[in-house]
Each structure stands twice: as structure tokens, then as C-alpha cells.
């Protein structure tokens, strides 16, 4: 573990925050320390030396420019909802992004938030059920330049609104909202928002199910938050996996 941290308690919302100047990965920290930490412990960092996304892809971020954090779930009722926690987190982040009066915000099932066709946030959930789940988030806030080698072009809130954002204010606002809405989980509201902000809707995609590839058109999201794809004469309900847009 690298760097130093400060532990701050927000008793009114009943969560705690551990902030690192530098660390290998906030996800790794919470996974290795979950036995010692409370439900809704947040770990954030100015810089992660080994940040990662899905399928161990590298997540690079300039130090102090973005909101990099993970949070720990140990509540048994929330753990029962683990298959949809990433999507619900994406909904909450998308709502926060929209408070900056940004248009064209959408969710690319199952774990990205986009502005237009550019990625502004990625989410990675990892855990050991039924013991814990860690949800890691990288939200591009003030970074201006991004690598041209990314699988999907990226942007930041600053690039869109042309204005510097106070990361600490954003952090407090987002953490409060995540805790409040996860404690009072309303899946119907989250599902409605997801359906209305589904980036993949009506797109032709390729998906692999049980090692078998399917090509079809996305027609929606079902009541279980599964992606619905019409392929030939079949209606597929996809609960996990990589989706390739054709």
C-alpha cells in the first residue's frame, strides 16, 4: 500500500471515508481489509497506480484530476441485490452528472456512464459473496486530455461544461446520494431511469452466451435489469457479459 490516508466519519449518513494520496487500487484495499471495515466504508484516492476496469483493463487517471473511489457493502439485504448494484450505481452517477445541466447522458449496460458517445465513468464490482461486495468507480472530472488508445473515447465533466469542478464537493454530494438511495433502494425508479437512458437501445450488438456468439438488436431492459436482445427468432435476456456494438 502506498501513501498516507486520513479517516473521516460522516455520522449523519452513517458511512466512513478513507482517503489516500496514492494507492495501488481502492478496490484492492477494501477487498483485503473488508473484515475490519464497516458497511458503507468509502475509500478514495488522488491517484491509483494500478487502477483497473472490467477484464483487468488498465484505468489511467491524472493525479488529483478525477474522482476515484470504491465503497464496501456488507449489508446482507443489499448483497442479495449484488447482480444489479453496478447498474444502480451507474444510475446514481448519471443523475449526478445531469445536475451539471449536461445533456446526452446515458448508461452503457452494464457498467459505463457516457456523455454523447464518450465515456465519463466506469464501474467495477468485485466481491466474495455472501461476505462482501466492493464497487469501484472512476469518474472523469477535471482531466482535459485522454489517451487516443482507449477502446472508447473519453471525456470529463470539465471538458463538457468548460468549468473546473470542486472534487471534494462533488464527492460529498455523490457519496451522500449513493448511501441514501442504496439504503432506501427503489428498484422501480432505477429501472425506469435506466430504460430512459439506455445507450444500447436499438443498436446492433454481438454478445457471447455460454461460449456461443449471438448477433442481434437491443430492444430494452427487463424487470430483472437484464439486457434484452432479439437475435434471429429468439429473445435473449443477458444478465452479464461483454457487449460489442456492431
Short mmCIF file of C-alpha atoms in Angstrom, two decimals:
data_model
loop_
_atom_site.label_atom_id
_atom_site.label_comp_id
_atom_site.label_asym_id
_atom_site.label_seq_id
_atom_site.Cartn_x
_atom_site.Cartn_y
_atom_site.Cartn_z
CA UNK A 1 0.00 0.00 0.00
CA UNK A 2 1.36 3.42 -0.94
CA UNK A 3 0.84 6.87 0.51
CA UNK A 4 -0.95 8.13 3.59
CA UNK A 5 -4.60 8.36 4.42
CA UNK A 6 -6.98 10.37 6.54
CA UNK A 7 -10.02 8.74 8.14
CA UNK A 8 -13.13 10.89 8.32
CA UNK A 9 -16.51 9.83 9.73
CA UNK A 10 -19.78 11.24 8.41
CA UNK A 11 -22.06 10.20 11.22
CA UNK A 12 -25.20 11.83 9.86
CA UNK A 13 -25.19 9.50 6.85
CA UNK A 14 -23.62 6.63 8.77
CA UNK A 15 -20.68 5.99 6.48
CA UNK A 16 -16.94 6.46 6.77
CA UNK A 17 -14.34 7.69 4.31
CA UNK A 18 -10.70 6.75 3.98
CA UNK A 19 -8.76 8.96 1.57
CA UNK A 20 -5.36 8.15 0.10
CA UNK A 21 -2.98 10.49 -1.67
CA UNK A 22 -1.77 7.45 -3.61
CA UNK A 23 -2.62 3.76 -3.52
CA UNK A 24 -2.40 0.80 -5.85
CA UNK A 25 -6.20 0.31 -6.03
CA UNK A 26 -9.06 1.36 -3.79
CA UNK A 27 -10.87 -1.84 -4.79
CA UNK A 28 -7.90 -3.93 -3.67
CA UNK A 29 -7.70 -2.05 -0.37
CA UNK A 30 -11.32 -2.68 0.54
CA UNK A 31 -11.18 -6.31 -0.59
CA UNK A 32 -8.14 -7.01 1.57
CA UNK A 33 -9.48 -5.10 4.60
CA UNK A 34 -13.23 -5.80 4.48
CA UNK A 35 -13.25 -7.81 7.73
CA UNK A 36 -12.02 -4.73 9.64
CA UNK A 37 -14.29 -2.19 7.98
CA UNK A 38 -17.94 -1.26 8.33
CA UNK A 39 -20.69 -1.43 5.75
CA UNK A 40 -20.57 1.68 3.51
CA UNK A 41 -16.90 2.40 4.02
CA UNK A 42 -15.64 4.53 1.13
CA UNK A 43 -12.01 4.57 0.01
CA UNK A 44 -10.95 7.35 -2.34
CA UNK A 45 -7.61 8.38 -3.80
CA UNK A 46 -5.95 11.21 -5.66
CA UNK A 47 -4.04 8.63 -7.70
CA UNK A 48 -4.17 4.87 -8.25
CA UNK A 49 -1.01 3.20 -9.55
CA UNK A 50 -2.87 0.05 -10.59
CA UNK A 51 -6.41 1.20 -11.28
CA UNK A 52 -8.37 -1.24 -13.40
CA UNK A 53 -11.63 -1.71 -15.22
CA UNK A 54 -13.51 -4.78 -16.38
CA UNK A 55 -11.46 -7.76 -17.61
CA UNK A 56 -8.35 -6.29 -15.94
CA UNK A 57 -8.14 -3.39 -18.37
CA UNK A 58 -5.95 -0.54 -17.14
CA UNK A 59 -7.72 2.59 -15.84
CA UNK A 60 -5.33 5.54 -16.11
CA UNK A 61 -6.09 8.85 -14.43
CA UNK A 62 -4.09 12.00 -13.79
CA UNK A 63 -3.37 12.62 -10.12
CA UNK A 64 -5.93 14.81 -8.36
CA UNK A 65 -7.96 15.44 -11.51
CA UNK A 66 -10.73 12.84 -11.17
CA UNK A 67 -12.93 11.16 -8.59
CA UNK A 68 -11.53 7.69 -7.91
CA UNK A 69 -13.19 5.67 -5.18
CA UNK A 70 -14.67 2.37 -4.06
CA UNK A 71 -17.27 1.52 -1.46
CA UNK A 72 -17.86 -1.58 0.62
CA UNK A 73 -21.20 -3.35 1.00
CA UNK A 74 -21.65 -5.89 3.80
CA UNK A 75 -25.36 -5.48 4.42
CA UNK A 76 -26.95 -8.87 3.72
CA UNK A 77 -30.07 -7.42 2.13
CA UNK A 78 -28.05 -5.33 -0.31
CA UNK A 79 -25.76 -8.26 -1.05
CA UNK A 80 -28.81 -10.15 -2.28
CA UNK A 81 -29.09 -7.43 -4.95
CA UNK A 82 -25.43 -7.78 -5.98
CA UNK A 83 -26.19 -8.60 -9.67
CA UNK A 84 -27.73 -5.15 -10.18
CA UNK A 85 -25.65 -2.97 -7.83
CA UNK A 86 -23.33 -1.83 -10.65
CA UNK A 87 -26.28 -0.67 -12.72
CA UNK A 88 -27.92 1.08 -9.79
CA UNK A 89 -24.61 2.81 -9.05
CA UNK A 90 -24.43 3.88 -12.70
CA UNK A 91 -27.92 5.36 -12.41
CA UNK A 92 -26.93 7.41 -9.36
CA UNK A 93 -23.78 8.70 -11.06
CA UNK A 94 -25.69 9.57 -14.23
CA UNK A 95 -28.17 11.55 -12.13
CA UNK A 96 -25.30 13.47 -10.52
CA UNK A 97 -23.80 14.22 -13.94
CA UNK A 98 -27.15 15.60 -15.09
CA UNK A 99 -27.18 18.08 -12.17
CA UNK A 100 -24.47 19.96 -14.09
CA UNK A 101 -27.07 20.56 -16.82
CA UNK A 102 -25.28 18.18 -19.15
CA UNK A 103 -27.35 16.70 -21.95
CA UNK A 104 -26.90 13.36 -23.68
CA UNK A 105 -26.13 11.40 -20.50
CA UNK A 106 -26.69 7.66 -20.89
CA UNK A 107 -25.77 4.30 -19.38
CA UNK A 108 -24.00 1.69 -21.47
CA UNK A 109 -25.10 -1.59 -19.93
CA UNK A 110 -23.75 -2.94 -17.66
CA UNK A 111 -21.26 -0.50 -16.15
CA UNK A 112 -20.41 2.70 -18.04
CA UNK A 113 -21.81 6.23 -17.96
CA UNK A 114 -21.50 8.17 -21.21
CA UNK A 115 -21.94 11.73 -22.37
CA UNK A 116 -22.82 11.54 -26.02
CA UNK A 117 -20.62 8.75 -27.34
CA UNK A 118 -17.79 9.36 -24.88
CA UNK A 119 -17.16 7.56 -21.60
CA UNK A 120 -17.15 9.69 -18.47
CA UNK A 121 -17.38 6.96 -15.82
CA UNK A 122 -16.54 3.29 -15.42
CA UNK A 123 -17.67 0.93 -12.67
CA UNK A 124 -16.16 -2.35 -11.48
CA UNK A 125 -17.86 -4.56 -8.87
CA UNK A 126 -15.84 -7.32 -7.20
CA UNK A 127 -16.57 -9.41 -4.16
CA UNK A 128 -16.81 -12.61 -2.26
CA UNK A 129 -20.46 -13.39 -1.76
CA UNK A 130 -22.16 -13.70 0.65
CA UNK A 131 -19.47 -11.85 2.64
CA UNK A 132 -18.98 -8.56 0.83
CA UNK A 133 -19.13 -6.60 -2.40
CA UNK A 134 -16.80 -3.78 -3.42
CA UNK A 135 -17.91 -1.29 -6.07
CA UNK A 136 -15.15 0.77 -7.69
CA UNK A 137 -15.81 3.95 -9.66
CA UNK A 138 -13.67 6.18 -11.84
CA UNK A 139 -15.45 9.43 -12.73
CA UNK A 140 -13.60 11.82 -15.05
CA UNK A 141 -13.99 15.27 -13.53
CA UNK A 142 -11.27 17.82 -14.38
CA UNK A 143 -8.89 15.90 -16.65
CA UNK A 144 -8.64 17.53 -20.07
CA UNK A 145 -6.59 15.12 -22.20
CA UNK A 146 -7.15 11.39 -22.65
CA UNK A 147 -5.20 8.70 -24.45
CA UNK A 148 -6.21 8.08 -28.05
CA UNK A 149 -5.60 4.35 -27.49
CA UNK A 150 -8.71 3.86 -25.36
CA UNK A 151 -11.29 1.32 -26.55
CA UNK A 152 -13.91 4.08 -26.29
CA UNK A 153 -13.19 7.83 -26.49
CA UNK A 154 -13.35 9.51 -23.07
CA UNK A 155 -14.38 12.90 -21.80
CA UNK A 156 -14.72 14.68 -18.46
CA UNK A 157 -17.24 16.94 -16.79
CA UNK A 158 -14.88 19.89 -17.22
CA UNK A 159 -14.49 19.25 -20.93
CA UNK A 160 -18.26 19.37 -21.34
CA UNK A 161 -19.22 22.30 -19.12
CA UNK A 162 -15.95 24.22 -19.69
CA UNK A 163 -15.56 24.85 -15.99
CA UNK A 164 -13.41 23.50 -13.14
CA UNK A 165 -15.34 21.40 -10.62
CA UNK A 166 -14.63 21.17 -6.89
CA UNK A 167 -13.92 17.46 -6.49
CA UNK A 168 -14.45 17.43 -2.72
CA UNK A 169 -17.91 18.98 -3.05
CA UNK A 170 -18.79 16.52 -5.80
CA UNK A 171 -17.50 13.65 -3.68
CA UNK A 172 -19.61 14.54 -0.65
CA UNK A 173 -22.71 15.06 -2.79
CA UNK A 174 -22.27 11.75 -4.62
CA UNK A 175 -21.40 9.70 -1.53
CA UNK A 176 -24.43 11.04 0.35
CA UNK A 177 -26.68 10.22 -2.60
CA UNK A 178 -25.29 6.70 -3.03
CA UNK A 179 -25.71 5.84 0.64
CA UNK A 180 -29.18 7.34 0.90
CA UNK A 181 -30.53 5.68 -2.23
CA UNK A 182 -28.93 2.29 -1.63
CA UNK A 183 -30.26 2.22 1.93
CA UNK A 184 -33.71 3.07 0.60
CA UNK A 185 -33.44 1.06 -2.58
CA UNK A 186 -36.19 1.74 -5.10
CA UNK A 187 -35.52 -0.66 -7.95
CA UNK A 188 -38.53 0.54 -9.94
CA UNK A 189 -37.20 4.11 -10.09
CA UNK A 190 -33.72 2.90 -11.02
CA UNK A 191 -35.11 0.63 -13.72
CA UNK A 192 -37.21 3.42 -15.21
CA UNK A 193 -34.20 5.73 -15.34
CA UNK A 194 -32.06 3.01 -16.92
CA UNK A 195 -34.66 2.31 -19.58
CA UNK A 196 -34.91 6.01 -20.40
CA UNK A 197 -31.11 6.39 -20.62
CA UNK A 198 -30.17 3.11 -22.32
CA UNK A 199 -27.28 3.87 -24.67
CA UNK A 200 -27.56 0.46 -26.35
CA UNK A 201 -31.26 0.74 -27.19
CA UNK A 202 -31.95 -0.13 -30.86
CA UNK A 203 -28.25 -0.81 -31.51
CA UNK A 204 -26.99 -3.92 -33.28
CA UNK A 205 -24.64 -5.82 -30.98
CA UNK A 206 -22.67 -9.00 -30.56
CA UNK A 207 -22.79 -10.94 -27.28
CA UNK A 208 -21.34 -14.27 -26.20
CA UNK A 209 -23.53 -16.53 -24.04
CA UNK A 210 -22.05 -19.82 -22.77
CA UNK A 211 -19.26 -19.52 -25.34
CA UNK A 212 -21.80 -19.12 -28.14
CA UNK A 213 -21.87 -15.79 -30.02
CA UNK A 214 -25.14 -14.08 -30.87
CA UNK A 215 -25.79 -11.03 -33.02
CA UNK A 216 -28.97 -9.06 -32.58
CA UNK A 217 -30.69 -5.78 -31.74
CA UNK A 218 -31.10 -4.39 -28.24
CA UNK A 219 -34.79 -3.77 -27.55
CA UNK A 220 -34.71 -2.88 -23.86
CA UNK A 221 -34.02 -3.89 -20.26
CA UNK A 222 -36.29 -6.35 -18.47
CA UNK A 223 -37.64 -6.17 -14.91
CA UNK A 224 -34.53 -8.00 -13.65
CA UNK A 225 -32.19 -5.40 -15.20
CA UNK A 226 -31.15 -7.90 -17.90
CA UNK A 227 -30.41 -6.58 -21.38
CA UNK A 228 -32.97 -7.76 -23.93
CA UNK A 229 -31.61 -8.67 -27.35
CA UNK A 230 -33.57 -10.02 -30.30
CA UNK A 231 -31.37 -12.47 -32.21
CA UNK A 232 -32.96 -14.30 -35.14
CA UNK A 233 -36.22 -15.59 -33.67
CA UNK A 234 -35.00 -15.58 -30.07
CA UNK A 235 -35.37 -13.04 -27.28
CA UNK A 236 -32.23 -13.15 -25.13
CA UNK A 237 -32.13 -11.87 -21.56
CA UNK A 238 -28.47 -11.10 -20.82
CA UNK A 239 -27.55 -10.79 -17.14
CA UNK A 240 -23.78 -10.33 -17.57
CA UNK A 241 -21.05 -10.22 -20.17
CA UNK A 242 -19.32 -8.07 -22.74
CA UNK A 243 -21.44 -6.31 -25.36
CA UNK A 244 -19.80 -5.31 -28.65
CA UNK A 245 -21.57 -2.67 -30.74
CA UNK A 246 -21.53 -3.52 -34.45
#
